[in-house]
PDB file of C-alpha atoms in Angstrom:
ATOM      1  CA  MET A   1     -13.866   6.144 -10.839  1.00  0.00           C
ATOM      2  CA  ARG A   2     -10.496   6.041  -9.123  1.00  0.00           C
ATOM      3  CA  HIS A   3      -9.096   2.660  -8.090  1.00  0.00           C
ATOM      4  CA  LEU A   4      -7.909   1.745  -4.621  1.00  0.00           C
ATOM      5  CA  ILE A   5      -4.821  -0.412  -5.170  1.00  0.00           C
ATOM      6  CA  PHE A   6      -3.342  -2.580  -2.438  1.00  0.00           C
ATOM      7  CA  PHE A   7       0.498  -2.840  -2.469  1.00  0.00           C
ATOM      8  CA  MET A   8       1.954  -5.396  -0.097  1.00  0.00           C
ATOM      9  CA  HIS A   9       5.076  -7.477   0.330  1.00  0.00           C
ATOM     10  CA  THR A  10       4.354 -10.962   1.597  1.00  0.00           C
ATOM     11  CA  SER A  11       6.290 -14.084   2.451  1.00  0.00           C
ATOM     12  CA  LEU A  12       5.491 -17.194   0.444  1.00  0.00           C
ATOM     13  CA  ASP A  13       3.539 -18.502   3.444  1.00  0.00           C
ATOM     14  CA  GLY A  14       1.367 -15.370   3.621  1.00  0.00           C
ATOM     15  CA  PHE A  15       2.855 -13.085   6.265  1.00  0.00           C
ATOM     16  CA  VAL A  16       3.464  -9.351   5.769  1.00  0.00           C
ATOM     17  CA  ALA A  17       5.690  -8.917   8.808  1.00  0.00           C
ATOM     18  CA  GLY A  18       7.199 -10.946  11.591  1.00  0.00           C
ATOM     19  CA  PRO A  19       5.410 -11.259  14.953  1.00  0.00           C
ATOM     20  CA  ASN A  20       6.924  -7.952  16.152  1.00  0.00           C
ATOM     21  CA  GLY A  21       6.439  -6.137  12.859  1.00  0.00           C
ATOM     22  CA  GLU A  22       9.841  -7.138  11.419  1.00  0.00           C
ATOM     23  CA  MET A  23      10.208  -6.479   7.717  1.00  0.00           C
ATOM     24  CA  ASP A  24      13.964  -7.002   7.339  1.00  0.00           C
ATOM     25  CA  TRP A  25      13.255 -10.122   5.234  1.00  0.00           C
ATOM     26  CA  ILE A  26      11.784  -8.130   2.316  1.00  0.00           C
ATOM     27  CA  ASN A  27      13.928  -8.287  -0.836  1.00  0.00           C
ATOM     28  CA  LEU A  28      14.358  -4.871  -2.431  1.00  0.00           C
ATOM     29  CA  ASP A  29      16.558  -3.660  -5.259  1.00  0.00           C
ATOM     30  CA  ASP A  30      16.693  -0.872  -7.840  1.00  0.00           C
ATOM     31  CA  GLU A  31      14.702  -2.873 -10.381  1.00  0.00           C
ATOM     32  CA  LEU A  32      11.840  -3.266  -7.899  1.00  0.00           C
ATOM     33  CA  PHE A  33      12.063   0.377  -6.810  1.00  0.00           C
ATOM     34  CA  ASP A  34      11.922   1.526 -10.452  1.00  0.00           C
ATOM     35  CA  PHE A  35       8.868  -0.648 -11.026  1.00  0.00           C
ATOM     36  CA  VAL A  36       7.077   0.770  -7.987  1.00  0.00           C
ATOM     37  CA  ALA A  37       7.888   4.283  -9.264  1.00  0.00           C
ATOM     38  CA  THR A  38       5.882   3.510 -12.411  1.00  0.00           C
ATOM     39  CA  MET A  39       2.923   2.733 -10.136  1.00  0.00           C
ATOM     40  CA  THR A  40       3.308   5.821  -7.970  1.00  0.00           C
ATOM     41  CA  ASP A  41       3.367   7.928 -11.156  1.00  0.00           C
ATOM     42  CA  LYS A  42      -0.224   6.776 -11.718  1.00  0.00           C
ATOM     43  CA  ALA A  43      -1.370   7.731  -8.199  1.00  0.00           C
ATOM     44  CA  ASP A  44      -1.957  11.023  -6.452  1.00  0.00           C
ATOM     45  CA  THR A  45      -3.154   9.674  -3.111  1.00  0.00           C
ATOM     46  CA  ALA A  46      -1.588   7.359  -0.538  1.00  0.00           C
ATOM     47  CA  LEU A  47      -3.674   5.527   2.049  1.00  0.00           C
ATOM     48  CA  TYR A  48      -2.230   4.213   5.308  1.00  0.00           C
ATOM     49  CA  GLY A  49      -3.252   2.829   8.638  1.00  0.00           C
ATOM     50  CA  ARG A  50      -2.089   4.935  11.584  1.00  0.00           C
ATOM     51  CA  VAL A  51       0.998   2.860  12.417  1.00  0.00           C
ATOM     52  CA  THR A  52       2.280   2.824   8.829  1.00  0.00           C
ATOM     53  CA  TYR A  53       1.444   6.514   8.376  1.00  0.00           C
ATOM     54  CA  GLU A  54       3.477   7.464  11.447  1.00  0.00           C
ATOM     55  CA  MET A  55       6.384   5.338  10.203  1.00  0.00           C
ATOM     56  CA  MET A  56       6.201   6.955   6.741  1.00  0.00           C
ATOM     57  CA  GLN A  57       5.818  10.454   8.174  1.00  0.00           C
ATOM     58  CA  ASN A  58       8.941   9.944  10.291  1.00  0.00           C
ATOM     59  CA  TYR A  59      11.048   8.999   7.271  1.00  0.00           C
ATOM     60  CA  TRP A  60       9.845  10.129   3.843  1.00  0.00           C
ATOM     61  CA  PRO A  61       9.438  13.920   4.124  1.00  0.00           C
ATOM     62  CA  ALA A  62      13.199  14.400   4.687  1.00  0.00           C
ATOM     63  CA  ALA A  63      14.584  11.205   3.125  1.00  0.00           C
ATOM     64  CA  GLY A  64      15.330  12.811  -0.229  1.00  0.00           C
ATOM     65  CA  GLU A  65      17.302  15.660   1.359  1.00  0.00           C
ATOM     66  CA  ASP A  66      19.991  13.383   2.801  1.00  0.00           C
ATOM     67  CA  PRO A  67      23.196  13.842   0.757  1.00  0.00           C
ATOM     68  CA  LYS A  68      23.581  10.038   0.665  1.00  0.00           C
ATOM     69  CA  ALA A  69      19.969   9.454  -0.446  1.00  0.00           C
ATOM     70  CA  SER A  70      19.486   6.874  -3.179  1.00  0.00           C
ATOM     71  CA  LYS A  71      17.666   7.662  -6.423  1.00  0.00           C
ATOM     72  CA  HIS A  72      14.646   5.810  -5.027  1.00  0.00           C
ATOM     73  CA  ASP A  73      14.673   7.749  -1.756  1.00  0.00           C
ATOM     74  CA  LYS A  74      14.858  11.082  -3.598  1.00  0.00           C
ATOM     75  CA  GLU A  75      12.039  10.162  -5.979  1.00  0.00           C
ATOM     76  CA  HIS A  76       9.761   8.578  -3.381  1.00  0.00           C
ATOM     77  CA  SER A  77      10.339  11.414  -0.934  1.00  0.00           C
ATOM     78  CA  ALA A  78       9.297  13.950  -3.584  1.00  0.00           C
ATOM     79  CA  TRP A  79       6.204  11.869  -4.418  1.00  0.00           C
ATOM     80  CA  TYR A  80       5.287  11.404  -0.751  1.00  0.00           C
ATOM     81  CA  LYS A  81       5.493  15.122  -0.024  1.00  0.00           C
ATOM     82  CA  LYS A  82       3.153  16.097  -2.861  1.00  0.00           C
ATOM     83  CA  VAL A  83       0.445  13.403  -2.717  1.00  0.00           C
ATOM     84  CA  ALA A  84      -2.693  13.584  -0.652  1.00  0.00           C
ATOM     85  CA  LYS A  85      -2.690  11.200   2.290  1.00  0.00           C
ATOM     86  CA  ILE A  86      -5.584   9.326   3.824  1.00  0.00           C
ATOM     87  CA  VAL A  87      -5.101   7.769   7.258  1.00  0.00           C
ATOM     88  CA  LEU A  88      -7.481   5.237   8.766  1.00  0.00           C
ATOM     89  CA  SER A  89      -7.406   5.810  12.509  1.00  0.00           C
ATOM     90  CA  LYS A  90      -9.645   6.162  15.516  1.00  0.00           C
ATOM     91  CA  THR A  91      -6.854   7.676  17.633  1.00  0.00           C
ATOM     92  CA  ILE A  92      -5.451  10.631  15.694  1.00  0.00           C
ATOM     93  CA  SER A  93      -6.987  13.756  14.193  1.00  0.00           C
ATOM     94  CA  ASP A  94      -6.161  15.471  10.922  1.00  0.00           C
ATOM     95  CA  LYS A  95      -5.943  18.807  12.758  1.00  0.00           C
ATOM     96  CA  GLY A  96      -2.588  20.333  11.860  1.00  0.00           C
ATOM     97  CA  LEU A  97      -1.740  17.626   9.329  1.00  0.00           C
ATOM     98  CA  ASP A  98      -0.808  18.973   5.902  1.00  0.00           C
ATOM     99  CA  ASN A  99      -2.549  17.486   2.857  1.00  0.00           C
ATOM    100  CA  THR A 100      -3.878  14.641   5.032  1.00  0.00           C
ATOM    101  CA  ILE A 101      -7.353  13.506   6.003  1.00  0.00           C
ATOM    102  CA  VAL A 102      -8.138  11.029   8.757  1.00  0.00           C
ATOM    103  CA  ILE A 103     -11.060   8.634   8.417  1.00  0.00           C
ATOM    104  CA  SER A 104     -12.245   7.289  11.752  1.00  0.00           C
ATOM    105  CA  ASP A 105     -15.737   6.042  10.922  1.00  0.00           C
ATOM    106  CA  GLN A 106     -18.106   5.283   8.044  1.00  0.00           C
ATOM    107  CA  LEU A 107     -15.213   3.688   6.176  1.00  0.00           C
ATOM    108  CA  ALA A 108     -17.128   2.556   3.080  1.00  0.00           C
ATOM    109  CA  ASP A 109     -18.992   5.849   2.657  1.00  0.00           C
ATOM    110  CA  ASN A 110     -15.844   7.947   3.062  1.00  0.00           C
ATOM    111  CA  ILE A 111     -13.653   5.799   0.798  1.00  0.00           C
ATOM    112  CA  ASN A 112     -16.317   5.587  -1.911  1.00  0.00           C
ATOM    113  CA  LYS A 113     -16.737   9.364  -1.795  1.00  0.00           C
ATOM    114  CA  ILE A 114     -12.976   9.793  -2.348  1.00  0.00           C
ATOM    115  CA  LYS A 115     -12.935   7.183  -5.125  1.00  0.00           C
ATOM    116  CA  LYS A 116     -15.620   9.190  -6.970  1.00  0.00           C
ATOM    117  CA  GLN A 117     -13.529  12.384  -6.905  1.00  0.00           C
ATOM    118  CA  VAL A 118     -11.507  13.398  -9.924  1.00  0.00           C
ATOM    119  CA  GLY A 119      -7.941  12.173  -9.663  1.00  0.00           C
ATOM    120  CA  LYS A 120      -5.504   9.348 -10.158  1.00  0.00           C
ATOM    121  CA  ASP A 121      -5.316   6.020  -8.350  1.00  0.00           C
ATOM    122  CA  ILE A 122      -5.138   5.629  -4.577  1.00  0.00           C
ATOM    123  CA  LEU A 123      -2.362   3.351  -3.292  1.00  0.00           C
ATOM    124  CA  ILE A 124      -2.438   1.605   0.050  1.00  0.00           C
ATOM    125  CA  PHE A 125       1.068   0.663   1.121  1.00  0.00           C
ATOM    126  CA  GLY A 126       1.420  -1.994   3.773  1.00  0.00           C
ATOM    127  CA  SER A 127      -0.970  -1.190   6.604  1.00  0.00           C
ATOM    128  CA  PRO A 128      -2.233  -4.744   7.216  1.00  0.00           C
ATOM    129  CA  THR A 129      -4.925  -3.840   9.759  1.00  0.00           C
ATOM    130  CA  ALA A 130      -6.308  -1.050   7.564  1.00  0.00           C
ATOM    131  CA  SER A 131      -6.122  -3.358   4.545  1.00  0.00           C
ATOM    132  CA  HIS A 132      -8.086  -6.036   6.382  1.00  0.00           C
ATOM    133  CA  SER A 133     -10.842  -3.466   7.086  1.00  0.00           C
ATOM    134  CA  LEU A 134     -10.896  -2.238   3.482  1.00  0.00           C
ATOM    135  CA  LEU A 135     -11.003  -5.785   2.130  1.00  0.00           C
ATOM    136  CA  SER A 136     -13.808  -6.848   4.469  1.00  0.00           C
ATOM    137  CA  GLN A 137     -15.936  -4.017   3.041  1.00  0.00           C
ATOM    138  CA  GLY A 138     -15.103  -4.774  -0.596  1.00  0.00           C
ATOM    139  CA  LEU A 139     -13.288  -1.479  -1.167  1.00  0.00           C
ATOM    140  CA  ILE A 140     -10.063  -2.745  -2.769  1.00  0.00           C
ATOM    141  CA  ASP A 141     -10.143  -2.692  -6.570  1.00  0.00           C
ATOM    142  CA  GLU A 142      -6.703  -4.113  -7.378  1.00  0.00           C
ATOM    143  CA  PHE A 143      -3.975  -6.028  -5.598  1.00  0.00           C
ATOM    144  CA  TRP A 144      -0.221  -5.948  -6.195  1.00  0.00           C
ATOM    145  CA  LEU A 145       1.270  -8.705  -4.061  1.00  0.00           C
ATOM    146  CA  PHE A 146       5.061  -8.873  -3.961  1.00  0.00           C
ATOM    147  CA  VAL A 147       5.816 -12.470  -2.978  1.00  0.00           C
ATOM    148  CA  ASN A 148       9.241 -12.796  -1.371  1.00  0.00           C
ATOM    149  CA  PRO A 149      11.224 -16.045  -1.450  1.00  0.00           C
ATOM    150  CA  ILE A 150      11.002 -16.779   2.256  1.00  0.00           C
ATOM    151  CA  LEU A 151       8.870 -18.770   4.683  1.00  0.00           C
ATOM    152  CA  LEU A 152       8.377 -16.913   7.979  1.00  0.00           C
ATOM    153  CA  GLY A 153       6.285 -19.518   9.792  1.00  0.00           C
ATOM    154  CA  HIS A 154       4.467 -16.901  11.859  1.00  0.00           C
ATOM    155  CA  GLY A 155       3.790 -13.196  11.999  1.00  0.00           C
ATOM    156  CA  ILE A 156       1.170 -10.713  10.794  1.00  0.00           C
ATOM    157  CA  PRO A 157      -1.008 -12.415   8.152  1.00  0.00           C
ATOM    158  CA  LEU A 158      -1.574 -11.000   4.682  1.00  0.00           C
ATOM    159  CA  PHE A 159      -5.309 -11.637   4.919  1.00  0.00           C
ATOM    160  CA  LYS A 160      -7.358 -11.961   8.072  1.00  0.00           C
ATOM    161  CA  GLY A 161     -11.035 -12.189   8.933  1.00  0.00           C
ATOM    162  CA  ILE A 162     -12.262 -12.794   5.402  1.00  0.00           C
ATOM    163  CA  ILE A 163     -15.878 -13.902   5.643  1.00  0.00           C
ATOM    164  CA  GLU A 164     -17.027 -13.557   2.033  1.00  0.00           C
ATOM    165  CA  THR A 165     -15.561 -14.920  -1.172  1.00  0.00           C
ATOM    166  CA  THR A 166     -13.794 -12.276  -3.261  1.00  0.00           C
ATOM    167  CA  LYS A 167     -13.197 -13.331  -6.842  1.00  0.00           C
ATOM    168  CA  LEU A 168     -10.061 -11.988  -8.493  1.00  0.00           C
ATOM    169  CA  LYS A 169      -8.746 -11.872 -12.036  1.00  0.00           C
ATOM    170  CA  LEU A 170      -5.015 -12.271 -12.638  1.00  0.00           C
ATOM    171  CA  VAL A 171      -3.942  -9.329 -14.797  1.00  0.00           C
ATOM    172  CA  GLU A 172      -0.192  -9.842 -14.944  1.00  0.00           C
ATOM    173  CA  THR A 173       2.862 -11.208 -13.189  1.00  0.00           C
ATOM    174  CA  LYS A 174       6.371  -9.852 -13.028  1.00  0.00           C
ATOM    175  CA  THR A 175       9.525 -11.566 -11.798  1.00  0.00           C
ATOM    176  CA  PHE A 176      12.362  -9.494 -10.378  1.00  0.00           C
ATOM    177  CA  SER A 177      16.021 -10.504 -10.274  1.00  0.00           C
ATOM    178  CA  CYS A 178      15.988 -10.212  -6.455  1.00  0.00           C
ATOM    179  CA  GLY A 179      13.661 -13.249  -6.378  1.00  0.00           C
ATOM    180  CA  VAL A 180      10.406 -11.376  -5.766  1.00  0.00           C
ATOM    181  CA  ILE A 181       7.403 -12.236  -7.927  1.00  0.00           C
ATOM    182  CA  ALA A 182       4.707  -9.571  -8.313  1.00  0.00           C
ATOM    183  CA  LEU A 183       1.142 -10.728  -8.808  1.00  0.00           C
ATOM    184  CA  HIS A 184      -1.378  -8.169 -10.082  1.00  0.00           C
ATOM    185  CA  TYR A 185      -5.050  -8.970  -9.562  1.00  0.00           C
ATOM    186  CA  GLU A 186      -8.242  -7.045 -10.188  1.00  0.00           C
ATOM    187  CA  THR A 187     -11.303  -7.574  -8.030  1.00  0.00           C
ATOM    188  CA  LYS A 188     -14.133  -9.047 -10.071  1.00  0.00           C
ATOM    189  CA  ARG A 189     -17.259  -6.991  -9.487  1.00  0.00           C
ATOM    190  CA  ASN A 190     -20.740  -8.452 -10.037  1.00  0.00           C
TER     191      ASN A 190
END
């Protein structure tokens, strides 16, 4: 069965963005980008909430074509264009969207059906609201949390509305020279 893997940058105090969605505090460098590329190599599907999908769709398809594009932008743009995309949204349709399906209801049934298909891992990048929904239904198999050396004090929380205990197993940690620490957890299933 394919795994749904949650990728998220977070502040040390547990926020994924500032109160207005600001993410300019996230530490990124080539070492981190190269590491993420090893993860995207193991995935053939990207999952997003509507807001993150629209942001990605506005940038990544053409990012690699810019003459000044970085190695990361070229590689991630190529990956983004070829992978299947899943969007969780009640406001958009997949009509006219290339290689993209929109899930607007029956979240657990639809995600579990996709997880049972032949393929590589499914990565969910950012998308805090979608992630909260997936987590509340026990659909996330692994977590990669990229803890940044900053305290935001307020903003969009990493986790919200958790009503049941979810046990996790620490699989590995990785420290990056930019000060980010990656924590990799697997969800313990009964």
